[in-house]
Coordinates of C-alpha atoms and ligand atoms in Angstrom, one line a residue:
X1 CA -51.5 -37.0 -49.1
X2 CA -48.9 -37.3 -46.3
X3 CA -45.3 -36.9 -47.5
X4 CA -43.2 -39.9 -46.9
X5 CA -39.7 -38.9 -45.7
X6 CA -38.0 -41.8 -47.5
X7 CA -39.4 -40.6 -50.8
X8 CA -38.3 -37.0 -50.2
X9 CA -34.8 -38.2 -49.2
X10 CA -34.4 -40.4 -52.2
X11 CA -35.6 -37.6 -54.5
X12 CA -33.1 -35.1 -52.9
X13 CA -30.3 -37.5 -53.4
X14 CA -31.1 -38.4 -57.0
X15 CA -31.4 -34.7 -57.9
X16 CA -28.2 -33.6 -56.2
X17 CA -29.6 -31.7 -53.2
X18 CA -28.5 -33.9 -50.2
X19 CA -26.1 -36.9 -50.0
X20 CA -25.2 -39.1 -47.2
X21 CA -21.9 -38.0 -45.6
X22 CA -18.9 -40.1 -46.3
X23 CA -21.1 -42.4 -48.4
X24 CA -18.3 -44.2 -50.3
X25 CA -16.9 -45.4 -46.9
X26 CA -20.3 -46.7 -45.8
X27 CA -21.4 -43.3 -44.4
X28 CA -21.0 -41.6 -41.0
X29 CA -24.2 -41.9 -38.9
X30 CA -26.5 -38.9 -39.3
X31 CA -24.1 -36.8 -41.4
X32 CA -25.3 -35.2 -44.6
X33 CA -23.5 -33.4 -47.4
X34 CA -25.2 -30.8 -49.6
X35 CA -24.8 -31.5 -53.3
X36 CA -24.5 -28.9 -56.0
X37 CA -28.2 -27.9 -55.8
X38 CA -28.4 -28.2 -52.0
X39 CA -25.4 -25.9 -51.6
X40 CA -27.0 -23.4 -53.9
X41 CA -30.3 -23.5 -51.9
X42 CA -28.4 -23.2 -48.6
X43 CA -26.4 -20.2 -49.8
X44 CA -29.5 -18.4 -51.1
X45 CA -31.3 -19.0 -47.8
X46 CA -28.4 -17.7 -45.8
X47 CA -28.2 -14.6 -48.0
X48 CA -31.9 -14.1 -47.7
X49 CA -31.6 -14.2 -43.8
X50 CA -28.6 -11.9 -43.8
X51 CA -30.3 -9.4 -46.1
X52 CA -33.5 -9.4 -44.0
X53 CA -32.1 -9.5 -40.4
X54 CA -28.7 -7.7 -40.9
X55 CA -28.4 -5.5 -44.0
X56 CA -32.0 -4.2 -44.4
X57 CA -32.8 -3.8 -40.8
X58 CA -32.2 -0.3 -39.5
X59 CA -30.7 -1.4 -36.2
X60 CA -28.4 -4.3 -37.0
X61 CA -24.9 -5.2 -38.0
X62 CA -23.2 -8.6 -38.7
X63 CA -20.2 -10.5 -37.3
X64 CA -18.2 -13.7 -38.0
X65 CA -16.6 -15.2 -35.0
X66 CA -14.5 -18.4 -34.3
X67 CA -15.8 -21.9 -33.8
X68 CA -13.2 -22.6 -31.1
X69 CA -13.3 -20.0 -28.3
X70 CA -11.4 -19.7 -25.0
X71 CA -13.0 -22.4 -22.7
X72 CA -13.8 -19.8 -20.1
X73 CA -16.5 -18.6 -22.5
X74 CA -18.4 -21.9 -21.9
X75 CA -17.9 -21.7 -18.2
X76 CA -19.4 -18.2 -18.2
X77 CA -22.2 -19.1 -20.5
X78 CA -23.2 -22.1 -18.4
X79 CA -22.7 -24.6 -21.2
X80 CA -20.0 -26.5 -19.3
X81 CA -22.3 -26.9 -16.3
X82 CA -25.8 -27.0 -17.8
X83 CA -25.6 -28.1 -21.4
X84 CA -26.6 -31.7 -20.9
X85 CA -29.2 -34.2 -22.1
X86 CA -30.9 -36.8 -19.9
X87 CA -29.4 -40.1 -21.1
X88 CA -30.9 -43.6 -20.4
X89 CA -29.6 -47.0 -21.4
X90 CA -31.6 -50.1 -22.1
X91 CA -30.2 -52.8 -19.8
X92 CA -31.3 -55.6 -22.3
X93 CA -29.9 -54.5 -25.6
X94 CA -27.6 -51.7 -24.4
X95 CA -29.0 -49.1 -26.7
X96 CA -28.9 -45.5 -25.5
X97 CA -31.7 -43.0 -25.6
X98 CA -32.7 -39.5 -24.5
X99 CA -35.3 -40.0 -21.8
X100 CA -37.3 -36.9 -22.7
X101 CA -37.5 -37.9 -26.4
X102 CA -38.6 -41.4 -25.5
X103 CA -41.6 -39.9 -23.8
X104 CA -42.3 -37.2 -26.4
X105 CA -42.1 -39.6 -29.3
X106 CA -44.7 -41.9 -27.6
X107 CA -47.0 -39.1 -26.3
X108 CA -46.7 -36.6 -29.2
X109 CA -48.7 -33.8 -27.6
X110 CA -46.6 -33.8 -24.5
X111 CA -43.6 -31.5 -23.8
X112 CA -41.4 -32.7 -20.9
X113 CA -38.7 -30.0 -21.3
X114 CA -37.8 -28.9 -17.7
X115 CA -38.9 -32.1 -16.0
X116 CA -36.5 -33.4 -13.3
X117 CA -34.7 -36.8 -14.0
X118 CA -36.8 -38.5 -11.3
X119 CA -40.0 -37.4 -13.0
X120 CA -38.9 -38.6 -16.3
X121 CA -37.8 -42.0 -14.9
X122 CA -41.1 -42.5 -13.0
X123 CA -43.2 -41.6 -16.0
X124 CA -41.3 -44.1 -18.2
X125 CA -41.9 -46.8 -15.6
X126 CA -45.6 -45.9 -15.0
X127 CA -46.5 -45.7 -18.7
X128 CA -44.4 -48.8 -19.5
X129 CA -42.5 -47.0 -22.3
X130 CA -40.5 -49.6 -24.2
X131 CA -37.0 -49.5 -25.7
X132 CA -37.6 -48.7 -29.4
X133 CA -34.9 -51.2 -30.4
X134 CA -35.7 -54.4 -28.4
X135 CA -39.1 -53.7 -26.8
X136 CA -38.0 -54.2 -23.2
X137 CA -38.8 -51.8 -20.4
X138 CA -35.7 -52.2 -18.3
X139 CA -33.7 -49.0 -18.3
X140 CA -30.8 -47.6 -16.2
X141 CA -31.3 -44.4 -14.2
X142 CA -30.8 -41.2 -16.1
X143 CA -27.3 -39.8 -16.4
X144 CA -26.6 -36.3 -17.7
X145 CA -24.6 -36.3 -20.9
X146 CA -22.4 -33.3 -21.9
X147 CA -23.3 -32.1 -25.4
X148 CA -20.2 -30.2 -26.3
X149 CA -17.6 -31.8 -28.6
X150 CA -14.2 -31.7 -26.8
X151 CA -10.8 -31.6 -28.5
X152 CA -7.3 -30.3 -27.8
X153 CA -5.5 -27.3 -29.2
X154 CA -1.8 -27.6 -29.9
X155 CA 0.5 -30.5 -29.5
X156 CA 0.0 -31.3 -25.8
X157 CA -3.1 -33.2 -24.8
X158 CA -3.8 -32.1 -21.2
X159 CA -6.5 -30.3 -19.4
X160 CA -5.0 -26.9 -20.2
X161 CA -5.3 -27.5 -23.9
X162 CA -8.9 -28.6 -23.8
X163 CA -11.1 -26.7 -26.1
X164 CA -14.7 -27.1 -27.3
X165 CA -16.5 -26.8 -30.7
X166 CA -19.1 -24.1 -30.1
X167 CA -22.7 -25.5 -29.5
X168 CA -24.2 -22.1 -30.6
X169 CA -22.9 -19.0 -32.4
X170 CA -24.5 -16.7 -29.9
X171 CA -21.5 -16.7 -27.4
X172 CA -19.2 -15.4 -30.1
X173 CA -21.5 -12.4 -30.4
X174 CA -21.6 -11.7 -26.7
X175 CA -17.8 -11.8 -26.4
X176 CA -17.5 -9.3 -29.3
X177 CA -20.4 -7.1 -28.3
X178 CA -18.3 -4.4 -26.8
X179 CA -15.8 -4.3 -29.6
X180 CA -18.5 -4.2 -32.2
X181 CA -20.5 -1.5 -30.4
X182 CA -17.4 0.7 -30.0
X183 CA -16.0 0.2 -33.5
X184 CA -19.3 1.0 -35.2
X185 CA -20.3 3.6 -32.6
X186 CA -23.6 1.9 -32.2
X187 CA -26.2 3.2 -29.8
X188 CA -28.7 1.0 -28.1
X189 CA -30.9 -0.6 -29.3
X190 CA -29.0 -2.5 -31.9
X191 CA -28.5 -6.1 -32.9
X192 CA -25.6 -8.3 -34.1
X193 CA -26.3 -11.2 -36.5
X194 CA -24.2 -14.2 -37.3
X195 CA -24.4 -17.3 -39.5
X196 CA -22.1 -20.2 -38.8
X197 CA -21.5 -23.8 -37.9
X198 CA -22.4 -25.2 -34.5
X199 CA -21.7 -28.7 -33.1
X200 CA -23.6 -30.8 -30.5
X201 CA -22.9 -34.3 -29.7
X202 CA -26.6 -35.2 -29.8
X203 CA -27.5 -38.5 -28.3
X204 CA -30.5 -39.0 -30.6
X205 CA -29.8 -37.2 -33.9
X206 CA -32.2 -38.1 -36.6
X207 CA -35.2 -37.4 -38.8
X208 CA -32.8 -36.7 -41.7
X209 CA -31.4 -33.2 -41.4
X210 CA -33.7 -32.2 -38.6
X211 CA -31.3 -33.0 -35.8
X212 CA -27.6 -33.5 -36.6
X213 CA -24.4 -33.2 -34.7
X214 CA -22.9 -30.6 -37.1
X215 CA -25.3 -27.8 -38.3
X216 CA -25.4 -24.2 -39.1
X217 CA -27.3 -21.5 -37.1
X218 CA -28.5 -18.1 -38.1
X219 CA -28.7 -16.1 -34.8
X220 CA -29.4 -12.5 -33.9
X221 CA -28.7 -11.0 -30.5
X222 CA -30.6 -7.8 -30.1
X223 CA -29.4 -5.5 -27.3
X224 CA -31.5 -2.9 -25.7
X225 CA -31.7 -0.8 -22.5
X226 CA -33.5 -2.4 -19.5
X227 CA -35.5 0.9 -19.3
X228 CA -36.6 0.7 -23.0
X229 CA -40.4 0.3 -23.0
X230 CA -40.7 -1.0 -26.6
X231 CA -41.8 -4.6 -26.7
X232 CA -38.7 -5.9 -28.6
X233 CA -39.7 -9.5 -28.0
X234 CA -43.0 -8.9 -29.9
X235 CA -41.1 -6.9 -32.6
X236 CA -38.8 -9.8 -33.3
X237 CA -41.5 -12.5 -33.0
X238 CA -43.4 -10.5 -35.7
X239 CA -40.3 -10.0 -37.9
X240 CA -39.5 -13.8 -37.8
X241 CA -43.0 -14.6 -38.9
X242 CA -42.8 -11.9 -41.6
X243 CA -39.6 -13.6 -42.9
X244 CA -41.2 -17.0 -42.8
X245 CA -44.4 -15.9 -44.6
X246 CA -43.2 -13.4 -47.1
X247 CA -39.6 -14.4 -47.9
X248 CA -39.4 -18.1 -47.3
X249 CA -43.2 -18.4 -48.2
X250 CA -44.1 -21.0 -45.6
X251 CA -47.8 -21.4 -45.4
X252 CA -49.4 -20.1 -42.2
X253 CA -51.1 -23.5 -41.6
X254 CA -47.8 -25.3 -41.6
X255 CA -46.4 -23.8 -38.4
X256 CA -47.5 -22.9 -34.9
X257 CA -46.3 -20.7 -32.1
X258 CA -45.6 -22.3 -28.7
X259 CA -44.8 -20.4 -25.5
X260 CA -42.5 -22.2 -23.1
X261 CA -43.9 -22.6 -19.6
X262 CA -41.7 -21.7 -16.6
X263 CA -40.4 -25.2 -16.0
X264 CA -39.3 -25.5 -19.5
X265 CA -37.3 -22.3 -19.9
X266 CA -33.6 -22.7 -20.5
X267 CA -31.2 -21.5 -17.7
X268 CA -30.7 -18.2 -19.4
X269 CA -34.2 -17.4 -20.6
X270 CA -36.9 -15.1 -19.2
X271 CA -39.3 -15.9 -22.0
X272 CA -39.2 -18.2 -25.0
X273 CA -41.6 -18.7 -27.9
X274 CA -40.8 -21.5 -30.4
X275 CA -42.1 -21.5 -33.9
X276 CA -42.8 -25.2 -34.6
X277 CA -43.2 -26.6 -38.1
X278 CA -45.5 -29.5 -38.9
X279 CA -42.9 -31.9 -40.3
X280 CA -44.1 -35.3 -41.7
X281 CA -42.6 -37.1 -38.7
X282 CA -44.3 -34.7 -36.2
X283 CA -44.4 -31.1 -35.1
X284 CA -40.9 -29.9 -34.1
X285 CA -39.0 -26.7 -33.2
X286 CA -37.9 -24.6 -36.1
X287 CA -37.1 -21.2 -34.7
X288 CA -36.6 -20.1 -31.1
X289 CA -37.2 -16.5 -29.9
X290 CA -35.8 -16.0 -26.4
X291 CA -35.6 -13.1 -23.9
X292 CA -32.1 -13.7 -22.5
X293 CA -32.3 -10.6 -20.2
X294 CA -28.7 -9.5 -19.2
X295 CA -27.7 -13.1 -18.3
X296 CA -24.9 -13.5 -20.8
X297 CA -23.3 -10.1 -20.6
X298 CA -23.5 -10.3 -16.8
X299 CA -21.8 -13.8 -16.8
X300 CA -19.1 -12.7 -19.3
X301 CA -18.5 -9.5 -17.3
X302 CA -18.0 -11.5 -14.1
X303 CA -15.8 -14.3 -15.6
X304 CA -13.7 -12.0 -17.8
X305 CA -13.3 -9.1 -15.4
X306 CA -14.1 -6.7 -18.3
X307 CA -16.6 -4.0 -18.1
X308 CA -19.4 -4.8 -20.5
X309 CA -21.8 -2.1 -19.4
X310 CA -23.1 0.5 -21.8
X311 CA -22.8 4.2 -21.0
X312 CA -26.0 5.8 -22.1
X313 CA -25.2 9.1 -23.7
X314 CA -28.7 10.5 -23.1
X315 CA -28.9 9.7 -19.4
X316 CA -25.2 9.3 -18.5
X317 CA -26.1 6.0 -16.8
X318 CA -24.2 2.8 -17.1
X319 CA -26.0 -0.5 -17.4
X320 CA -25.9 -4.0 -18.9
X321 CA -28.0 -4.4 -22.0
X322 CA -30.9 -6.9 -22.2
X323 CA -31.1 -9.3 -25.1
X324 CA -33.7 -10.8 -27.4
X325 CA -32.5 -13.7 -29.5
X326 CA -34.2 -15.2 -32.6
X327 CA -32.2 -18.3 -33.4
X328 CA -32.8 -20.8 -36.3
X329 CA -30.9 -23.7 -37.8
X330 CA -30.2 -23.4 -41.5
X331 CA -30.8 -27.1 -42.2
X332 CA -34.0 -27.2 -40.2
X333 CA -35.4 -24.3 -42.2
X334 CA -34.3 -26.0 -45.4
X335 CA -36.1 -29.2 -44.3
X336 CA -39.3 -27.2 -43.7
X337 CA -39.0 -25.6 -47.1
X338 CA -38.3 -28.9 -48.8
X339 CA -41.2 -30.7 -47.1
X340 CA -43.6 -27.9 -48.1
X341 CA -42.3 -27.7 -51.6
X342 CA -42.3 -31.4 -52.6
X343 CA -45.4 -32.3 -54.7
X344 CA -46.3 -35.4 -56.7
X345 CA -48.9 -34.5 -59.4
X346 CA -51.0 -36.6 -61.7
X347 CA -51.1 -35.1 -65.2
X348 CA -53.1 -36.0 -68.3
X349 CA -50.0 -37.4 -69.9
X350 CA -48.3 -39.0 -66.9
X351 CA -47.1 -37.7 -63.5
X352 CA -44.5 -35.3 -62.3
X353 CA -42.6 -34.4 -59.2
X354 CA -42.4 -30.7 -58.7
X355 CA -40.5 -28.7 -56.1
X356 CA -42.6 -25.6 -55.6
X357 CA -39.6 -23.7 -54.1
X358 CA -40.0 -19.9 -53.7
X359 CA -38.5 -18.4 -56.8
X360 CA -35.8 -16.6 -54.8
X361 CA -34.5 -19.9 -53.3
X362 CA -34.7 -22.2 -56.4
X363 CA -31.1 -23.3 -57.3
X364 CA -31.7 -22.3 -60.9
X365 CA -34.2 -19.5 -61.8
X366 CA -34.2 -20.5 -65.5
X367 CA -33.3 -23.4 -67.8
X368 CA -32.4 -22.8 -71.4
X369 CA -33.2 -25.6 -73.9
X370 CA -32.7 -26.0 -77.6
X371 CA -35.6 -27.9 -79.0
X372 CA -33.3 -29.7 -81.4
X373 CA -29.5 -30.0 -82.1
X374 CA -29.8 -27.4 -84.9
X375 CA -30.7 -24.7 -82.3
X376 CA -27.9 -25.7 -79.9
X377 CA -25.5 -22.9 -80.8
X378 CA -28.1 -20.2 -80.7
X379 CA -29.5 -21.5 -77.4
X380 CA -26.0 -21.7 -75.9
X381 CA -25.2 -18.1 -76.9
X382 CA -28.5 -17.0 -75.2
X383 CA -27.6 -19.1 -72.1
X384 CA -24.2 -17.4 -71.9
X385 CA -25.8 -14.0 -72.1
X386 CA -28.5 -14.7 -69.5
X387 CA -26.0 -16.4 -67.2
X388 CA -24.5 -12.9 -66.5
X389 CA -27.8 -11.8 -64.9
X390 CA -29.7 -14.9 -63.9
X391 CA -29.1 -18.3 -62.2
X392 CA -29.4 -20.4 -65.3
X393 CA -28.7 -23.9 -66.4
X394 CA -28.5 -25.4 -69.9
X395 CA -30.4 -28.6 -70.7
X396 CA -30.1 -30.3 -74.1
X397 CA -30.6 -34.0 -73.5
X398 CA -33.8 -36.0 -73.9
X399 CA -37.1 -34.9 -75.3
X400 CA -38.6 -31.6 -74.3
X401 CA -41.2 -33.2 -72.0
X402 CA -38.5 -35.1 -70.1
X403 CA -36.5 -31.9 -69.8
X404 CA -39.5 -30.0 -68.3
X405 CA -40.0 -32.8 -65.8
X406 CA -36.3 -32.6 -64.8
X407 CA -36.5 -28.9 -64.2
X408 CA -39.8 -29.3 -62.3
X409 CA -38.1 -31.9 -60.1
X410 CA -35.5 -29.4 -59.0
X411 CA -37.8 -26.4 -58.8
X412 CA -36.6 -24.3 -61.7
X413 CA -39.4 -21.7 -62.1
X414 CA -39.0 -21.0 -65.9
X415 CA -37.9 -23.1 -68.9
X416 CA -36.9 -21.2 -72.1
X417 CA -37.1 -23.1 -75.3
X418 CA -35.4 -22.1 -78.6
X419 CA -37.1 -23.7 -81.5
X420 CA -37.5 -23.7 -85.3
X421 CA -39.2 -20.3 -85.4
X422 CA -36.8 -18.5 -83.1
X423 CA -34.5 -17.5 -85.9
X424 CA -37.3 -15.9 -87.9
X425 CA -39.5 -14.4 -85.1
X426 CA -36.7 -13.7 -82.7
X427 CA -38.8 -15.2 -79.9
X428 CA -38.6 -18.0 -77.4
X429 CA -41.2 -20.1 -75.5
X430 CA -41.2 -19.5 -71.8
X431 CA -42.9 -22.2 -69.7
X432 CA -44.0 -21.7 -66.1
X433 CA -43.2 -24.4 -63.5
X434 CA -46.4 -24.1 -61.5
X435 CA -49.0 -23.4 -64.1
X436 CA -47.2 -25.3 -66.9
X437 CA -48.5 -22.5 -69.2
X438 CA -46.3 -21.4 -72.1
X439 CA -45.9 -17.9 -73.5
X440 CA -44.1 -16.7 -76.6
X441 CA -41.7 -13.9 -75.7
X442 CA -39.5 -11.7 -77.9
X443 CA -35.8 -12.2 -77.1
X444 CA -35.3 -8.4 -76.7
X445 CA -38.0 -8.4 -74.0
X446 CA -36.9 -11.6 -72.3
X447 CA -34.7 -10.1 -69.5
X448 CA -37.4 -7.6 -68.5
X449 CA -40.0 -10.4 -68.6
X450 CA -37.9 -12.6 -66.4
X451 CA -36.9 -9.9 -64.0
X452 CA -40.5 -9.0 -63.6
X453 CA -41.6 -12.6 -63.0
X454 CA -38.8 -13.4 -60.6
X455 CA -39.1 -10.3 -58.5
Ligands
GAP501 N1 -28.5 -19.7 -29.1 C1 -29.7 -20.3 -28.7 C2 -29.8 -21.7 -29.2 O1 -28.8 -22.3 -29.7 P1 -31.4 -23.7 -29.5 O2 -32.9 -23.8 -29.3 O3 -30.6 -24.7 -28.8 O4 -31.0 -22.3 -29.0 C3 -31.6 -22.8 -31.9 O5 -31.1 -23.8 -31.0 C4 -32.0 -23.4 -33.2 O6 -30.9 -24.1 -33.8 C5 -33.1 -24.4 -33.1 O7 -34.4 -23.8 -33.1 C6 -32.9 -25.3 -34.4 O8 -33.5 -24.7 -35.5 C7 -31.4 -25.3 -34.5 N2 -30.8 -26.5 -33.9 C8 -30.5 -26.8 -32.6 N3 -29.9 -28.0 -32.5 C9 -29.9 -28.5 -33.7 C10 -29.4 -29.8 -34.2 N4 -28.9 -30.7 -33.4 N5 -29.5 -30.0 -35.5 C11 -30.0 -29.1 -36.4 N6 -30.5 -27.9 -35.9 C12 -30.4 -27.6 -34.6

């Protein structure tokens, strides 16, 4: 059965995963806040990425750079000149659209990235593509729309004080590449990872948290010698898939790989492969892996006047490093995980919604429940003890069936019930979210049992 986004969004709101931003003031278009469980899920996913791509990778280190950078960074990177979307206005109802998205939403297997404005305009006319709001086909010509949020730093609002919110975290890494390499005495090849907020004044944000104006990115810039014969692009493409399959546990059937053709490549890229997820509203980019060559370091070297070359101790040669960049949005990956996890199941005694989240990402790993009031104190003591080692919650309201449903609905892998017999047999009942099977476990064995299962 196809997942309906409205159902998922309503569920995530009711369970405390995602709320509409500024809701009590009527909201702010396309802004979303992460509730207590969403914040937990996000933080676990970011830690998972950091562990895999930074801490447990033999080559890499991490970094945390500013959101607001010297504006020359954006001149050098090309964002001030090139980071635009093709904007088109409906002359009838005055609504504003992205010309490329109008086409791709109508012809879902087309990709028009890289088309010239004229080609887009002609195609819209030829195919009589209509304004999604009023149904007319009467558009203005395309204008390029700058995607960076602009503001001023300090008290004076003039051109000299203009600064931008970063549209990607990558440039912070490039500007601190030399400092990081020197300070950590890194030899090529090595990578620098970063997680942080990025901002884009998207013309057509939407599809819930898929495209927003404020989002987080997890980016790795991997630097290597131009003479290195290792295929680092394939290495990182493989690593990203390993992360998706083994850590995030996305099903292989749920995503595809798409190689960019020449016309579609971004201004900095030599090769790009997108990993696209099959979202309920259509297949969309999840993770981009790009070969950025030495484009960024060369640009920053030129614009800053600083030497960003690397002196190879083995050959005594100086050169600019090449770069492979795997880049993913935190929220987009969260959306893929949530879409895959949400299940409605018909049971013998009713129905349940279950979030089949990977154990490592579930906001709570275990829920502790006293069967009746009489066991509350004993259950609470056990909860306090387990809380030191596990992500645990305590649930004492409603009948036990309702409590199981509640925990299923937020993806808690194990429920632990303290009942009449616990005092005498020093055992508890452990119930599995996915199989719904129950096992009697001795309290003294409980931590080992859980550690084993949650591993
Ligand atoms: N540094 C390269 C870069 O930023 P990108 O393809 O523009 O490349 C990388 O973005 C990833 O960031 C995307 O694959 C997507 O997961 C995420 N992303 C980009 N724009 C986004 C937006 N408006 N909302 C949510 N996520 C976004």
